GROMACS .gro file of C-alpha atoms in nm:
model
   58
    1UNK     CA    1   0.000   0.000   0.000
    2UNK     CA    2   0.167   0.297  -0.172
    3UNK     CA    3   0.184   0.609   0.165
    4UNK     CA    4  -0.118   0.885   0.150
    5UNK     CA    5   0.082   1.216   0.243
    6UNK     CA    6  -0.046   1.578   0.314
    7UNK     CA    7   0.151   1.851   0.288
    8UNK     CA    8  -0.010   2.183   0.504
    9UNK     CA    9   0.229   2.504   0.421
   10UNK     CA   10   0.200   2.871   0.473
   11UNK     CA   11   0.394   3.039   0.196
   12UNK     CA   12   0.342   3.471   0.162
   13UNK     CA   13   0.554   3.489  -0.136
   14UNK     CA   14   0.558   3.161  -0.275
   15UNK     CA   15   0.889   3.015  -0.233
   16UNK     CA   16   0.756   2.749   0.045
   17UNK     CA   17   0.502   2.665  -0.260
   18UNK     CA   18   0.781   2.546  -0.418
   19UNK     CA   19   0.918   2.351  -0.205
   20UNK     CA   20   0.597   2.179  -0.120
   21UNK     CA   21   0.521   2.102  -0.481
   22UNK     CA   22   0.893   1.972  -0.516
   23UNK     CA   23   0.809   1.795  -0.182
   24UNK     CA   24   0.444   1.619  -0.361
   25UNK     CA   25   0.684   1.524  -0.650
   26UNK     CA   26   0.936   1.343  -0.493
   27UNK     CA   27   0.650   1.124  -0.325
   28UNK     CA   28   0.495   1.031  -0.624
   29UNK     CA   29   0.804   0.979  -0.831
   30UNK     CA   30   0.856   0.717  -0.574
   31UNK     CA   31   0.527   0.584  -0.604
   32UNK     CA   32   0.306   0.765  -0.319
   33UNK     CA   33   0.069   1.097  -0.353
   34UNK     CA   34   0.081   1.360  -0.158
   35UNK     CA   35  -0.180   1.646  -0.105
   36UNK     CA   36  -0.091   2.022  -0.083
   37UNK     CA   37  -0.275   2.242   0.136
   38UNK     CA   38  -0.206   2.603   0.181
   39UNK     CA   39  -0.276   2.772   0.529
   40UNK     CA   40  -0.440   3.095   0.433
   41UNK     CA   41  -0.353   3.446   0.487
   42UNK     CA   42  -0.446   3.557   0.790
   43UNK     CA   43  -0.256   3.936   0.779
   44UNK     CA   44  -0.461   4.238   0.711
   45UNK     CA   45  -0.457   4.384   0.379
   46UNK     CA   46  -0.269   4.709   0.485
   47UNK     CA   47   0.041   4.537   0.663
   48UNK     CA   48   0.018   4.311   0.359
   49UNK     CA   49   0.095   4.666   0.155
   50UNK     CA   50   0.387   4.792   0.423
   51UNK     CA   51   0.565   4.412   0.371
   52UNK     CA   52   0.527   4.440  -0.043
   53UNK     CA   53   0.389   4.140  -0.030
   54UNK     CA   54   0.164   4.003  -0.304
   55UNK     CA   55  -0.241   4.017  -0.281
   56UNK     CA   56  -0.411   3.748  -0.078
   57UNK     CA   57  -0.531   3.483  -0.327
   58UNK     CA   58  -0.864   3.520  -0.374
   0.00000   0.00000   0.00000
């Protein structure tokens, strides 16, 4: 029975994205799956603006 994996992340400008979609590869290129799920953004649109971060996803 191939491992069932989930990957939770919190990534504000997207380079922990990439490392959890690297991360869901590597499982499945050695024959498990992973899922990827993405803590939202919980910071308020204005500190958001002061960090030049990108918009929350909508």
């Amino acid at each position: 029975m191939a491992p069932k994996i989930a990957i939770v992340y919190y990534s504000m400008y997207g380079h922990i994205k990439q490392l959890a979609e690297a991360e869901k590869a590597g499982i499945e290129k050695a024959g498990g799956s992973a899922d990827l799920f993405q803590v939202p953004e919980t910071l308020p649109e204005d500190v958001l603006a002061k960090m030049h971060a990108p918009p929350k996803p909508t």
